[in-house]
XYZ file of N, CA, C and O in Angstrom:
388
model
N -14.926 4.374 -12.382
C -14.397 5.454 -11.504
C -12.795 5.146 -10.735
O -12.179 6.003 -10.550
N -13.147 3.761 -10.248
C -11.967 3.049 -9.882
C -10.732 3.060 -10.405
O -9.690 3.450 -9.899
N -10.801 3.031 -11.679
C -9.635 2.962 -12.860
C -9.314 4.369 -13.003
O -7.918 4.391 -13.084
N -9.853 5.227 -13.071
C -9.425 6.674 -13.117
C -8.801 6.885 -12.319
O -7.835 7.698 -12.420
N -9.294 6.613 -11.106
C -8.318 7.191 -9.749
C -7.321 6.718 -9.872
O -6.258 6.999 -9.061
N -7.122 5.254 -10.268
C -5.901 4.452 -9.999
C -4.943 5.072 -11.300
O -3.641 5.384 -10.632
N -5.499 5.194 -12.303
C -4.426 5.868 -13.225
C -3.808 7.269 -12.864
O -2.759 7.745 -13.291
N -4.793 8.196 -12.515
C -4.592 9.114 -11.800
C -3.445 9.402 -10.681
O -2.685 9.902 -10.709
N -3.596 8.177 -10.070
C -2.485 8.373 -8.805
C -1.318 7.840 -9.215
O -0.312 8.524 -8.756
N -1.232 6.935 -10.409
C -0.057 6.236 -10.872
C 0.811 7.858 -11.625
O 1.822 7.986 -11.283
N -0.258 8.464 -12.398
C 0.642 9.680 -13.058
C 1.260 10.755 -11.992
O 2.200 11.258 -12.354
N 0.593 10.863 -10.677
C 1.169 11.739 -9.866
C 2.254 11.021 -9.160
O 3.071 12.051 -8.545
N 2.307 9.672 -9.114
C 3.180 9.323 -8.037
C 4.596 8.471 -8.756
O 4.604 7.562 -8.417
N 4.952 9.301 -9.344
C 6.288 8.880 -9.825
C 7.423 8.977 -8.952
O 7.854 9.790 -8.616
N 7.736 7.575 -8.649
C 8.688 7.595 -7.475
C 10.188 7.131 -7.851
O 10.389 6.409 -8.841
N 10.950 8.038 -7.626
C 12.538 7.611 -8.048
C 13.252 6.576 -7.221
O 14.093 6.588 -6.539
N 12.525 5.175 -7.219
C 12.883 3.967 -6.058
C 12.765 2.587 -6.963
O 11.568 2.529 -7.268
N 13.696 1.911 -6.992
C 13.601 0.632 -7.751
C 13.812 -0.331 -6.777
O 15.153 -0.659 -6.404
N 12.955 -0.967 -6.029
C 13.266 -2.303 -5.547
C 14.306 -3.293 -6.117
O 13.901 -3.695 -7.162
N 15.319 -3.806 -5.338
C 15.964 -4.815 -5.624
C 15.469 -6.109 -5.037
O 14.993 -6.330 -3.731
N 15.405 -7.149 -5.937
C 15.041 -8.629 -5.531
C 13.335 -8.504 -5.005
O 12.932 -7.785 -6.296
N 13.050 -9.289 -4.391
C 11.557 -9.267 -4.445
C 10.731 -8.557 -3.352
O 10.088 -9.246 -2.437
N 10.879 -7.398 -3.590
C 10.215 -6.397 -2.719
C 9.364 -5.359 -3.845
O 9.850 -5.252 -4.740
N 8.798 -4.620 -3.043
C 7.930 -3.539 -3.569
C 7.783 -2.374 -2.497
O 7.631 -2.769 -1.411
N 7.500 -1.472 -3.320
C 7.248 0.078 -2.476
C 5.862 0.344 -2.151
O 5.066 0.261 -3.432
N 5.371 0.500 -1.079
C 3.858 0.237 -1.012
C 3.506 2.113 -0.312
O 4.686 2.395 0.608
N 2.627 2.557 -0.909
C 1.896 3.858 0.159
C 0.895 3.550 0.644
O 0.080 3.193 0.006
N 0.869 3.556 2.099
C -0.054 3.158 2.749
C -1.044 3.985 2.696
O -1.053 5.088 2.593
N -2.724 3.232 2.821
C -3.533 4.082 3.211
C -4.129 4.667 4.110
O -3.613 3.977 4.938
N -4.813 5.468 4.284
C -5.107 6.095 5.785
C -5.848 4.997 6.412
O -6.782 4.197 5.752
N -5.550 4.877 7.756
C -5.947 3.785 8.648
C -7.774 4.324 8.948
O -7.828 5.090 9.429
N -8.600 3.060 8.669
C -10.144 3.528 9.006
C -10.324 3.630 10.207
O -9.980 2.600 10.877
N -10.543 4.429 11.014
C -10.885 4.253 12.251
C -12.157 4.224 12.940
O -12.361 3.968 13.702
N -13.210 4.334 11.798
C -14.509 4.139 12.070
C -15.120 3.679 11.009
O -14.968 3.973 9.954
N -16.025 2.404 11.117
C -16.625 1.774 10.195
C -18.103 1.661 10.750
O -18.403 0.907 11.573
N -19.194 2.130 10.075
C -20.473 2.009 10.143
C -20.735 2.199 11.475
O -21.132 1.816 12.340
N -20.231 3.924 11.908
C -20.054 4.296 13.287
C -19.665 3.586 14.501
O -20.108 3.548 15.551
N -18.721 2.531 14.051
C -18.004 1.575 15.134
C -16.866 2.050 15.079
O -16.178 1.903 14.118
N -16.321 2.182 16.304
C -14.801 2.694 16.103
C -13.931 1.704 16.081
O -14.255 0.227 17.104
N -12.676 1.432 15.501
C -11.943 0.306 15.451
C -10.663 0.966 16.617
O -9.942 1.719 16.589
N -10.491 -0.249 17.601
C -9.366 -0.303 17.916
C -8.194 -0.471 17.506
O -8.008 -1.872 16.785
N -6.845 -0.257 18.099
C -5.559 -0.454 17.092
C -5.517 -2.063 17.584
O -4.698 -2.559 16.402
N -5.645 -2.456 18.470
C -5.258 -4.181 18.633
C -5.895 -4.853 17.526
O -5.368 -6.060 17.726
N -7.224 -4.545 17.487
C -7.930 -5.825 16.224
C -7.772 -5.400 14.876
O -8.203 -6.241 13.809
N -6.812 -4.355 14.815
C -6.208 -4.329 13.188
C -5.658 -5.441 12.864
O -4.483 -5.576 13.407
N -6.073 -6.311 11.973
C -5.330 -7.288 11.366
C -4.451 -7.072 10.094
O -3.460 -7.872 9.670
N -4.696 -5.888 9.395
C -4.149 -5.652 7.894
C -3.982 -4.250 8.116
O -4.974 -3.655 8.263
N -3.153 -3.814 7.111
C -3.370 -2.776 6.462
C -3.625 -2.817 5.123
O -3.023 -3.524 4.249
N -3.654 -1.570 4.224
C -4.151 -1.382 2.777
C -2.931 -0.395 2.651
O -2.867 0.176 2.865
N -2.675 -0.690 0.697
C -1.746 0.349 0.486
C -1.630 0.213 -1.069
O -2.007 -0.775 -1.778
N -1.091 1.027 -1.740
C -1.275 1.277 -3.517
C 0.484 0.857 -3.516
O 1.297 1.859 -3.348
N 0.635 0.019 -4.541
C 2.230 -0.102 -4.882
C 2.513 0.989 -5.940
O 1.914 1.115 -6.632
N 3.545 1.479 -5.352
C 4.143 2.599 -6.366
C 5.343 2.280 -6.874
O 5.985 3.093 -7.843
N 6.117 1.367 -6.354
C 7.605 1.008 -7.232
C 7.608 -0.676 -6.829
O 7.243 -1.214 -6.094
N 7.946 -1.293 -8.191
C 8.103 -2.730 -8.161
C 9.223 -3.299 -9.136
O 9.430 -2.558 -9.726
N 9.647 -4.255 -8.724
C 10.618 -5.180 -9.694
C 9.458 -5.854 -10.560
O 8.901 -6.243 -10.395
N 10.371 -6.020 -11.985
C 9.296 -6.395 -13.024
C 9.433 -7.778 -12.807
O 8.472 -8.574 -13.371
N 9.900 -8.491 -11.829
C 10.148 -10.268 -11.737
C 8.897 -10.516 -10.896
O 9.015 -11.562 -10.951
N 8.358 -9.594 -10.197
C 7.365 -9.987 -9.289
C 6.006 -9.942 -9.698
O 5.719 -9.278 -10.766
N 4.519 -10.602 -9.243
C 3.389 -10.982 -9.997
C 2.777 -9.501 -9.410
O 1.506 -9.565 -9.786
N 3.239 -8.674 -8.915
C 2.646 -7.282 -8.617
C 2.850 -6.096 -9.401
O 4.041 -6.186 -9.956
N 1.856 -5.074 -9.742
C 1.906 -4.326 -10.445
C 2.010 -2.959 -9.952
O 0.926 -2.780 -8.629
N 2.109 -1.863 -10.593
C 2.043 -0.564 -10.342
C 0.738 -0.015 -9.953
O -0.245 -0.791 -11.100
N 0.014 0.229 -9.050
C -1.480 0.534 -8.896
C -2.336 -0.392 -8.341
O -3.447 -0.309 -8.045
N -1.772 -1.807 -7.885
C -2.316 -2.694 -7.447
C -2.583 -2.299 -6.014
O -1.786 -1.825 -5.331
N -3.615 -2.358 -5.112
C -3.980 -2.232 -3.847
C -3.716 -3.420 -3.291
O -4.809 -4.510 -3.568
N -2.677 -3.645 -2.021
C -2.332 -4.779 -1.395
C -2.876 -4.499 -0.134
O -2.866 -3.694 0.315
N -2.967 -5.915 0.716
C -3.175 -6.095 2.143
C -1.642 -6.621 2.876
O -1.134 -7.300 1.937
N -1.316 -5.730 3.780
C -0.426 -6.644 4.328
C -0.524 -6.504 5.760
O -1.327 -5.798 6.571
N 0.330 -7.048 6.789
C 0.379 -6.926 8.390
C 0.739 -6.016 8.695
O 1.652 -4.995 8.010
N 0.375 -5.098 9.953
C 0.327 -3.731 10.428
C 2.082 -3.375 10.478
O 2.720 -2.660 10.609
N 2.732 -4.847 11.222
C 4.055 -4.730 11.600
C 5.046 -5.128 10.164
O 6.307 -5.100 10.455
N 4.577 -5.402 9.118
C 5.172 -5.824 8.021
C 6.523 -4.486 7.151
O 5.680 -3.388 7.488
N 7.316 -4.927 6.696
C 8.051 -3.948 5.700
C 9.068 -3.149 6.850
O 8.910 -2.864 7.983
N 9.515 -2.146 6.302
C 10.453 -1.341 6.595
C 10.006 0.164 6.388
O 9.726 0.278 4.840
N 9.857 0.891 7.132
C 9.221 2.480 6.560
C 10.592 3.324 6.017
O 11.662 3.285 6.166
N 9.908 3.801 5.071
C 10.981 4.794 4.358
C 10.297 5.987 3.931
O 9.038 6.127 3.564
N 11.009 7.218 4.063
C 10.652 8.304 3.367
C 11.209 8.799 2.428
O 12.773 8.988 2.229
N 10.355 9.202 1.265
C 11.326 9.842 -0.314
C 10.232 10.891 -0.346
O 9.013 10.828 -0.430
N 11.005 11.915 -0.872
C 10.124 13.200 -1.007
C 9.268 13.838 0.090
O 8.080 14.220 -0.179
N 9.732 13.641 0.955
C 8.588 14.096 2.731
C 7.219 13.119 2.609
O 6.396 13.358 2.920
N 7.420 12.029 1.897
C 6.294 11.286 1.641
C 6.507 9.746 2.354
O 7.497 9.195 2.184
N 5.953 9.330 3.319
C 6.081 7.891 3.886
C 5.384 6.608 3.249
O 4.791 7.038 2.526
N 6.621 5.701 3.055
C 6.440 4.574 2.479
C 6.482 3.390 3.133
O 7.312 3.426 3.948
N 6.163 1.912 2.639
C 6.571 1.046 3.529
C 7.283 -0.028 2.333
O 6.610 -0.281 1.211
N 8.364 -0.672 2.835
C 9.369 -1.406 1.723
C 8.976 -2.739 2.112
O 9.051 -2.897 3.272
N 8.048 -3.599 1.492
C 7.346 -4.942 1.644
C 8.264 -5.827 0.865
O 8.811 -5.657 -0.499
N 8.681 -6.897 1.657
C 8.916 -8.532 0.895
C 7.541 -8.912 0.009
O 6.499 -8.935 0.585
N 7.592 -9.615 -1.115
C 6.489 -10.168 -1.615
C 5.973 -11.064 -0.577
O 4.463 -11.438 -0.564
N 6.488 -11.884 0.190
C 6.017 -12.921 1.120
C 5.119 -12.188 2.166
O 4.337 -12.769 2.552
N 5.388 -10.848 2.323
C 4.444 -10.177 3.654
C 3.122 -9.400 3.151
O 2.372 -9.028 3.936
N 2.823 -10.013 1.676
C 1.723 -9.205 1.321
C 0.635 -10.520 1.421
O 0.824 -11.602 1.068
N -0.568 -10.276 1.901
C -1.424 -11.137 2.183
C -2.124 -11.297 0.843
O -2.459 -12.398 0.291
N -2.594 -9.880 0.025
C -2.791 -10.432 -1.127
C -3.613 -9.196 -2.097
O -3.048 -7.952 -1.226
N -4.031 -9.201 -3.101
C -4.440 -8.036 -4.046
C -6.069 -7.789 -3.620
O -6.749 -8.809 -4.037
N -6.439 -6.268 -3.624
C -8.002 -6.001 -3.542
C -8.176 -5.492 -4.838
O -7.577 -4.820 -5.500
N -9.124 -6.432 -5.447
C -9.702 -6.051 -6.700
C -11.004 -5.167 -6.819
O -11.789 -5.323 -5.868
C-alpha cells in the first residue's frame, strides 16, 4: 500500500521546478498534533516530515522519498497555490523507509 500511495502521489505532483545545486523541493506532511491521545506542543517538535517532489540528479535523494528535517530549515516557496519547502541536502536528517 505504501508503494502505491507514493506512485500515485508522484503522478499527481508534477512540479515545474528544478532545484539548482544541492537542493531539493519538499512538500511538508501535515503536522501531527496528537499521538496516542497525547497532544504534542509546538516547542517539543524536533523535526518535520515531507515528500521530495523535485530534486537535482546529482544528490542521493529521489522523487517520492519521505525525509525528515528541522522545522526551521529551508525556504518556503509557493507554486500553483501549494506550499513547499526548498531545502539544502545538509538540512535533511534522513530518509524514512
